[in-house]
mmCIF file of N, CA and C in Angstrom:
data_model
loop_
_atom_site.group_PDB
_atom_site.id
_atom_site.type_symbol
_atom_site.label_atom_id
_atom_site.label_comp_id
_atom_site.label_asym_id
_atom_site.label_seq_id
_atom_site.Cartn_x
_atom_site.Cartn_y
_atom_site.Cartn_z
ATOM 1 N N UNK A 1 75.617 129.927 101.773
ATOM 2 C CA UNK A 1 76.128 128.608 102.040
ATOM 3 C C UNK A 1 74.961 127.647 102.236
ATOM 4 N N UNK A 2 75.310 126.577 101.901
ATOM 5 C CA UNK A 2 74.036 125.427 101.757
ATOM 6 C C UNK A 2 73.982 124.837 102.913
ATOM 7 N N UNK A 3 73.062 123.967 103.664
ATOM 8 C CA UNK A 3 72.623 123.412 104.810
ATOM 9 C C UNK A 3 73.398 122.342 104.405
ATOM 10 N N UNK A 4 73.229 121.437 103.273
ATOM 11 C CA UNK A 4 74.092 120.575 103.333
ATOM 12 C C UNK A 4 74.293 120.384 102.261
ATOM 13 N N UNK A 5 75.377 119.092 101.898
ATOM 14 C CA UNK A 5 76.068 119.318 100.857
ATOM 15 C C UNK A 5 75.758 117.617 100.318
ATOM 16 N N UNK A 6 76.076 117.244 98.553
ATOM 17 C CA UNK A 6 75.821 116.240 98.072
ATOM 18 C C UNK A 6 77.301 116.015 97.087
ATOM 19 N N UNK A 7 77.516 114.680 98.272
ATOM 20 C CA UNK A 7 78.891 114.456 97.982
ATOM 21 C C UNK A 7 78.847 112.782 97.038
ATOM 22 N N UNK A 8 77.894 112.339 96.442
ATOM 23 C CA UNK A 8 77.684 111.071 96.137
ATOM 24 C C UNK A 8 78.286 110.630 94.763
ATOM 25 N N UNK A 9 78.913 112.545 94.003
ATOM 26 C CA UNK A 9 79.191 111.867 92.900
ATOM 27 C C UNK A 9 80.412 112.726 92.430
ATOM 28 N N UNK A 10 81.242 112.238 94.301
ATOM 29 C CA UNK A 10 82.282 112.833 94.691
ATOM 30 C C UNK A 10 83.510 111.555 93.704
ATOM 31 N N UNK A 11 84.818 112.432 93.780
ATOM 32 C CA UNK A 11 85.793 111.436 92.960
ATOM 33 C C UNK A 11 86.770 111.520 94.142
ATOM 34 N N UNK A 12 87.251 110.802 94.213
ATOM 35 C CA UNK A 12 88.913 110.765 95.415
ATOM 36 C C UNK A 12 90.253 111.515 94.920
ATOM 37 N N UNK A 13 90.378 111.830 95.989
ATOM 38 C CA UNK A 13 91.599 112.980 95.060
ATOM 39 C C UNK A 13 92.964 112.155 94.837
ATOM 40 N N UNK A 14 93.160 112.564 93.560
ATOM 41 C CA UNK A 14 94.560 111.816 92.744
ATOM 42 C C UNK A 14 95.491 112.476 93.271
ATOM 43 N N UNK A 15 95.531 113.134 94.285
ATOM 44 C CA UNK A 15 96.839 113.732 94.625
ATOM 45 C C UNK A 15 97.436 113.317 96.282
ATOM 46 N N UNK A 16 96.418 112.181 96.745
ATOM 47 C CA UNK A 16 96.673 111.592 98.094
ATOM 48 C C UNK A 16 97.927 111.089 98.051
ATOM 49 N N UNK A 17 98.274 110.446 96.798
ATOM 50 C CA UNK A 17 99.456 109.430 96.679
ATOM 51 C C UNK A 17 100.452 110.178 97.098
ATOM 52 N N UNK A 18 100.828 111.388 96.944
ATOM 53 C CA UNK A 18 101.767 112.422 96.880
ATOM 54 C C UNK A 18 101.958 113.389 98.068
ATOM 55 N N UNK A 19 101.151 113.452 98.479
ATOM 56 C CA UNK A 19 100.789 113.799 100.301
ATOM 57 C C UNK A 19 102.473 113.425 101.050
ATOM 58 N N UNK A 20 102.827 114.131 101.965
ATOM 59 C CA UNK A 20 104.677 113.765 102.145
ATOM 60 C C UNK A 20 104.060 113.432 104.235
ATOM 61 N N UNK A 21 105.307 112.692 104.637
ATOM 62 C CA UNK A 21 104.595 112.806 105.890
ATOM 63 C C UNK A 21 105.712 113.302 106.534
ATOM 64 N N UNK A 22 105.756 114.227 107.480
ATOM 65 C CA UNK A 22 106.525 114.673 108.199
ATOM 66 C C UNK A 22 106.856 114.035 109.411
ATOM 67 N N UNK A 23 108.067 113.664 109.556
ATOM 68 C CA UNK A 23 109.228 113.282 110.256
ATOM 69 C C UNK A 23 110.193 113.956 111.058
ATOM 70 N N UNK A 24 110.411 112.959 112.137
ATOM 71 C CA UNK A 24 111.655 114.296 113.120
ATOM 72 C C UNK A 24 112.659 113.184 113.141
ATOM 73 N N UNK A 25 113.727 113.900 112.339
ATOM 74 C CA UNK A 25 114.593 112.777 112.539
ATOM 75 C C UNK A 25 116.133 113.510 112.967
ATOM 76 N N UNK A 26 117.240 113.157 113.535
ATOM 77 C CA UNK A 26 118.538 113.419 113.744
ATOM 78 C C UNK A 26 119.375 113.226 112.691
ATOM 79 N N UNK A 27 119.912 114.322 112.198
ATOM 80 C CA UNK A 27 120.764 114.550 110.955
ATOM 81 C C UNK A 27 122.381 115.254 111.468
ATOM 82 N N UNK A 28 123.583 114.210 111.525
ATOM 83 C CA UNK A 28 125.050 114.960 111.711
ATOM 84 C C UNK A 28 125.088 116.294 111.529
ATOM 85 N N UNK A 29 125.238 117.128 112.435
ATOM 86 C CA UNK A 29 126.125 118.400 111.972
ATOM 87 C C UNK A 29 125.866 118.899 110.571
ATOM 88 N N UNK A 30 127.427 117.532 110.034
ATOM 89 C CA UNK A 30 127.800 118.147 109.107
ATOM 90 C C UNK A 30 126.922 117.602 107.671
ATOM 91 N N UNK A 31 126.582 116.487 107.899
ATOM 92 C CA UNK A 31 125.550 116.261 106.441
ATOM 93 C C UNK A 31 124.206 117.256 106.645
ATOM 94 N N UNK A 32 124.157 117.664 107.126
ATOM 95 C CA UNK A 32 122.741 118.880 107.428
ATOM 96 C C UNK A 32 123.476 120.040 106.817
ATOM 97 N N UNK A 33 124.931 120.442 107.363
ATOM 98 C CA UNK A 33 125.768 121.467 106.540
ATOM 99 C C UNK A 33 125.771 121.638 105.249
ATOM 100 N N UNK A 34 126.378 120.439 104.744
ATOM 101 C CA UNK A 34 126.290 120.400 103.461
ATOM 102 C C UNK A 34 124.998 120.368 102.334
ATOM 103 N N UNK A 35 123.889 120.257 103.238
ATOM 104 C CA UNK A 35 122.440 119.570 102.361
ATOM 105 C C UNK A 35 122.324 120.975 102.575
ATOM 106 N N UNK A 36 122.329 121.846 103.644
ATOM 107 C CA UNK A 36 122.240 123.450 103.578
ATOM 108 C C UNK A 36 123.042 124.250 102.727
ATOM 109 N N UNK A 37 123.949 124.191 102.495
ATOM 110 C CA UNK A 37 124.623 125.006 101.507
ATOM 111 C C UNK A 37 124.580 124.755 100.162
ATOM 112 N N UNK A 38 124.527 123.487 99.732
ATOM 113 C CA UNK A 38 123.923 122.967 98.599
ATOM 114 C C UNK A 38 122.697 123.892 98.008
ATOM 115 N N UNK A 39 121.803 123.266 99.251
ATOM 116 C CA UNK A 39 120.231 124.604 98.744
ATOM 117 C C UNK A 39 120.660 125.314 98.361
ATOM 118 N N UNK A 40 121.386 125.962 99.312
ATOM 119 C CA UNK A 40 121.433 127.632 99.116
ATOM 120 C C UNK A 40 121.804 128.239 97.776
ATOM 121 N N UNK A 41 122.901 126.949 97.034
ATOM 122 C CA UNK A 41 123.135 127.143 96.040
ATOM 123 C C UNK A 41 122.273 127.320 94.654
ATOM 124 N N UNK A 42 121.678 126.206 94.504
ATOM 125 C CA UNK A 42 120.767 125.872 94.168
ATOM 126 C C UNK A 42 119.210 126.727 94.178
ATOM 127 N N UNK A 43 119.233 127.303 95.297
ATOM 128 C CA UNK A 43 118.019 128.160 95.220
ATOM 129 C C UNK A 43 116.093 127.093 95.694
ATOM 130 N N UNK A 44 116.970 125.919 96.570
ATOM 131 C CA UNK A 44 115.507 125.565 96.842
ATOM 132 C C UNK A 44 115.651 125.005 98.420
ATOM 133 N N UNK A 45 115.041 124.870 99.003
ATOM 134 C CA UNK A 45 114.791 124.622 100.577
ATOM 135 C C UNK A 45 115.355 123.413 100.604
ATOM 136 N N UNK A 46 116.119 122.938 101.986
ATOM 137 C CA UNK A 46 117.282 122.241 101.875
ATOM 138 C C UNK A 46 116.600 120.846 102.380
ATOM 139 N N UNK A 47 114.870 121.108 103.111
ATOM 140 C CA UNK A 47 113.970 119.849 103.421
ATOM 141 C C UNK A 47 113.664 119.189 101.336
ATOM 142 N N UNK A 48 113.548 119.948 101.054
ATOM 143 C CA UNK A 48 113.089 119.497 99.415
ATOM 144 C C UNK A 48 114.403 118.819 98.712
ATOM 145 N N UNK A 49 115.433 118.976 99.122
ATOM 146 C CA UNK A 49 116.997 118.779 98.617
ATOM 147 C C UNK A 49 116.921 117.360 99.329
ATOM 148 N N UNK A 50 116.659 117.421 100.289
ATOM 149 C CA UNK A 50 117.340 116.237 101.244
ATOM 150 C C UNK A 50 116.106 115.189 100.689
ATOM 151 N N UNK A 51 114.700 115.257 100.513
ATOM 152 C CA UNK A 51 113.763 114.445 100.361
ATOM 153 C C UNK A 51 114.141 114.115 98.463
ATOM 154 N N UNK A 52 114.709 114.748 97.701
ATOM 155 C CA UNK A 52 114.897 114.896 96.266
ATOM 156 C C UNK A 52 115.594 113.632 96.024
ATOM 157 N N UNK A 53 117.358 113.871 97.121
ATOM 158 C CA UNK A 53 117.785 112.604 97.154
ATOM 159 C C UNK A 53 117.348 111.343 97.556
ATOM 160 N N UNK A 54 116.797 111.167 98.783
ATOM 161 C CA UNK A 54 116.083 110.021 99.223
ATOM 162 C C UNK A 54 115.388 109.818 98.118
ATOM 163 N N UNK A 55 114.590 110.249 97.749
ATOM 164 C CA UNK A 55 113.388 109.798 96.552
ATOM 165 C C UNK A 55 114.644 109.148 95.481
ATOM 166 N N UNK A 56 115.396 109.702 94.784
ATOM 167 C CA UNK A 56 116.115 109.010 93.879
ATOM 168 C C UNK A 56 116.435 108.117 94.150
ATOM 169 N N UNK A 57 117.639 107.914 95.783
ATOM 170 C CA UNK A 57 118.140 106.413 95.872
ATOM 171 C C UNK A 57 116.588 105.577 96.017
ATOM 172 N N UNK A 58 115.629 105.664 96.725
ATOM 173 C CA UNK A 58 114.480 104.943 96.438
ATOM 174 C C UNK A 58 113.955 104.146 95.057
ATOM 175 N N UNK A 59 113.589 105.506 93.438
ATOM 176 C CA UNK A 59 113.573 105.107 92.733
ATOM 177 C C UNK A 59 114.704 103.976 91.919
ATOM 178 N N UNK A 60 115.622 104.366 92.524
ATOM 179 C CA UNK A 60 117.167 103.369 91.794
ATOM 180 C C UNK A 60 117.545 102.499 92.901
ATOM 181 N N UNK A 61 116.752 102.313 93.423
ATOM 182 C CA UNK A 61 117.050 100.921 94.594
ATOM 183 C C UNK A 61 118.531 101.230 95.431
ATOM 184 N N UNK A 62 119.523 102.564 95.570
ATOM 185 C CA UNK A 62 120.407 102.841 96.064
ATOM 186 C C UNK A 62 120.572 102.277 97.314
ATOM 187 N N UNK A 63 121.712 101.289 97.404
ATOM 188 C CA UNK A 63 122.070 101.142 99.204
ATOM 189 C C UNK A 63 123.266 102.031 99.715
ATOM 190 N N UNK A 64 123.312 102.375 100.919
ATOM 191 C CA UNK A 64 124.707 102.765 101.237
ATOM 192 C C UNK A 64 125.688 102.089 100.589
ATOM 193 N N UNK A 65 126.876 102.417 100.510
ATOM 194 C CA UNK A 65 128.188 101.593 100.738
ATOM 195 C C UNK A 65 129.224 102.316 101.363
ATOM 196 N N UNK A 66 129.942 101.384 101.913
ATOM 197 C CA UNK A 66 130.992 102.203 102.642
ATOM 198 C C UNK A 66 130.857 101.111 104.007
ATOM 199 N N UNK A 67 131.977 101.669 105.083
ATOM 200 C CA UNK A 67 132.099 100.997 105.952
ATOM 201 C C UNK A 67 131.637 101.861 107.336
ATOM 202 N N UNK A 68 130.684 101.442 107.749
ATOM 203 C CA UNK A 68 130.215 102.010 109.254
ATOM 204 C C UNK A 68 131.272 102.252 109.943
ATOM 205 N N UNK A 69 131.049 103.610 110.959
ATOM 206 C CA UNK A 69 132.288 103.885 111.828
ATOM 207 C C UNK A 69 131.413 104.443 112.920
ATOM 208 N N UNK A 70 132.260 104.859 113.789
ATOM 209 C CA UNK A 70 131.975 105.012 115.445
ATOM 210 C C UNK A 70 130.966 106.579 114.889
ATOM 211 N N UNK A 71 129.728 107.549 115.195
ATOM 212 C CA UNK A 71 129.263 108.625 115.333
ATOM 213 C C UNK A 71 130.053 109.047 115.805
ATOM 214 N N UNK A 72 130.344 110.329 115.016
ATOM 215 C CA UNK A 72 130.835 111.792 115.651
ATOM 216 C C UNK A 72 130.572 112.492 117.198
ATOM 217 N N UNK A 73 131.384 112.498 118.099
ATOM 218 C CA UNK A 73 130.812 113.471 119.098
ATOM 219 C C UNK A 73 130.043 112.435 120.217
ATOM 220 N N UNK A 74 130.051 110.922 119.999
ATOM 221 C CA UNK A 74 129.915 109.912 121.320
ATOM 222 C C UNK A 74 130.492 109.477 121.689
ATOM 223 N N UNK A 75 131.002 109.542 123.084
ATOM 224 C CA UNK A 75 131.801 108.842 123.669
ATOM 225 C C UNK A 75 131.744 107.440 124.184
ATOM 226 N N UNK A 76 132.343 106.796 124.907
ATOM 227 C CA UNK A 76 131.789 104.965 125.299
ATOM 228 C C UNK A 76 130.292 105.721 126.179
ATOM 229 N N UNK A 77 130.443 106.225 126.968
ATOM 230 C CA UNK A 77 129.398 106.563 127.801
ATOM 231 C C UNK A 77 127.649 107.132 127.169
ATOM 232 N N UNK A 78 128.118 107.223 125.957
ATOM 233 C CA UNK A 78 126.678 108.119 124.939
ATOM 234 C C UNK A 78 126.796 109.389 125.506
ATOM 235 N N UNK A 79 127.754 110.227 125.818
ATOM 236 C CA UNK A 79 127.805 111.656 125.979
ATOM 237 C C UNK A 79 128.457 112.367 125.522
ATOM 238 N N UNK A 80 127.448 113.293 124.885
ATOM 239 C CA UNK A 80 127.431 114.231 123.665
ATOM 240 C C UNK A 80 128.864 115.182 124.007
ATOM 241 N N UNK A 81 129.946 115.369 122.719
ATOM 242 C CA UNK A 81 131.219 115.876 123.478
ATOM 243 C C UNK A 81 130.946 117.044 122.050
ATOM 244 N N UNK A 82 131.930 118.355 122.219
ATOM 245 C CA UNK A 82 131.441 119.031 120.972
ATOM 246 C C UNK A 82 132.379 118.742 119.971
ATOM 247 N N UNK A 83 131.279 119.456 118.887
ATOM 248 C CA UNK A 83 131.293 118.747 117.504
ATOM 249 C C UNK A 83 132.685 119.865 117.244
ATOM 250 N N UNK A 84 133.135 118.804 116.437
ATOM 251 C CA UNK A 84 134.548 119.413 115.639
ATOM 252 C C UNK A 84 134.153 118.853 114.479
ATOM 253 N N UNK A 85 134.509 119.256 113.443
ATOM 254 C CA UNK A 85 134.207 118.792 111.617
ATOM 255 C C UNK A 85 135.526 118.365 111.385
ATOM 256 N N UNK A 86 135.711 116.644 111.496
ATOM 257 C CA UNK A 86 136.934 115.799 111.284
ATOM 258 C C UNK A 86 136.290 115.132 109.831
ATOM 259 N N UNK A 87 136.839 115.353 108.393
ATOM 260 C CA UNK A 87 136.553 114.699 107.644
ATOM 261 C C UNK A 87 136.705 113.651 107.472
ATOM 262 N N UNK A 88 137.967 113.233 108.259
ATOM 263 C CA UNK A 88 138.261 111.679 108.008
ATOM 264 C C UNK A 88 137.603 110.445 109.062
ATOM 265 N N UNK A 89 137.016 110.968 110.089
ATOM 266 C CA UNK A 89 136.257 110.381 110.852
ATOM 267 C C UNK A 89 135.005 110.373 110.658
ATOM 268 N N UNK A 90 133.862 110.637 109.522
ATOM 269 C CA UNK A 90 132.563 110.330 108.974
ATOM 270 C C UNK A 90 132.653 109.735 108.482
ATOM 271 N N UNK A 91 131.492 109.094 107.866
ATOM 272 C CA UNK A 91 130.983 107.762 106.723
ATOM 273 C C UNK A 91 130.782 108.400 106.044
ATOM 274 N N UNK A 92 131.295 108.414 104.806
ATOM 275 C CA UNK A 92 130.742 108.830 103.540
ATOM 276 C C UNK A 92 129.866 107.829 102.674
ATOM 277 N N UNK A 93 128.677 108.182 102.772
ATOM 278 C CA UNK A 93 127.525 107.067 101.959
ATOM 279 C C UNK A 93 127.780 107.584 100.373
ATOM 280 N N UNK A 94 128.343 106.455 99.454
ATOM 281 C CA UNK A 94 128.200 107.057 98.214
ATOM 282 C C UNK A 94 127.044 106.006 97.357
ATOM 283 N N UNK A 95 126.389 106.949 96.537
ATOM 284 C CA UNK A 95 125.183 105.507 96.165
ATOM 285 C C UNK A 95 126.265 105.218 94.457
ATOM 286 N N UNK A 96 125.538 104.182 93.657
ATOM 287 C CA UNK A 96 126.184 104.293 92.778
ATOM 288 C C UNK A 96 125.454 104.975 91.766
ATOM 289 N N UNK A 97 126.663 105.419 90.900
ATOM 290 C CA UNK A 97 126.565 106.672 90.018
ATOM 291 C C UNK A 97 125.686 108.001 90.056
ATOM 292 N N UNK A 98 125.603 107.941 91.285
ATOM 293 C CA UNK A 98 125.434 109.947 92.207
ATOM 294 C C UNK A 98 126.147 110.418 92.733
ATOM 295 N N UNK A 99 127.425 110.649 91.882
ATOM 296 C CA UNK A 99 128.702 111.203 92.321
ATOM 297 C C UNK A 99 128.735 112.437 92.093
ATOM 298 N N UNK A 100 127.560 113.004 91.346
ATOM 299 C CA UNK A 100 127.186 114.155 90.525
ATOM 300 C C UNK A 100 126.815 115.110 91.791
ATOM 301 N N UNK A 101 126.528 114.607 92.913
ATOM 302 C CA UNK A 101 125.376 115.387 93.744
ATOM 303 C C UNK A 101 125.905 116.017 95.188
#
């Protein structure tokens, strides 16, 4: 190994752009359910599934639509009551034309 090293006709790496940053974020129950079983289907890790979509609605400028409703499982007080899987009481975010997914 060398004492020191000569970095002057060093290049920057083209692969910084692409670097991902890790995040802690709170995901429903049940959309974490479904982004999990999906993988599973699929055959790829359900963090790569969930970042796959984001990246698309990103590239296609996707907004939610739909109408905001009360979170699952809060009461007036903000205390956490347990989760029951009521389909008709979630938001369903649909982007347009990723009905496929």
């Amino acid at each position: 190994m060398k004492t020191e090293y000569d970095f002057s006709n060093s290049k920057p790496n083209p692969y910084t752009k692409l670097l991902k940053k890790e995040v802690k974020i709170k995901i429903d129950e049940d959309a974490l359910f479904y982004f999990k079983n999906l993988a599973m289907e699929l055959g790829i890790p359900y963090q790569n599934l969930i970042n796959s979509y984001l990246r698309d609605c990103v590239q296609h400028n996707r907004k939610p639509a739909g109408k905001w409703a009360k979170p699952i499982g809060v009461d007036r007080i903000n205390r956490i009551e347990t989760f029951e899987f009521n389909p008709s009481r979630f938001l369903i975010l649909s982007c347009l034309s990723c009905s496929s997914m």
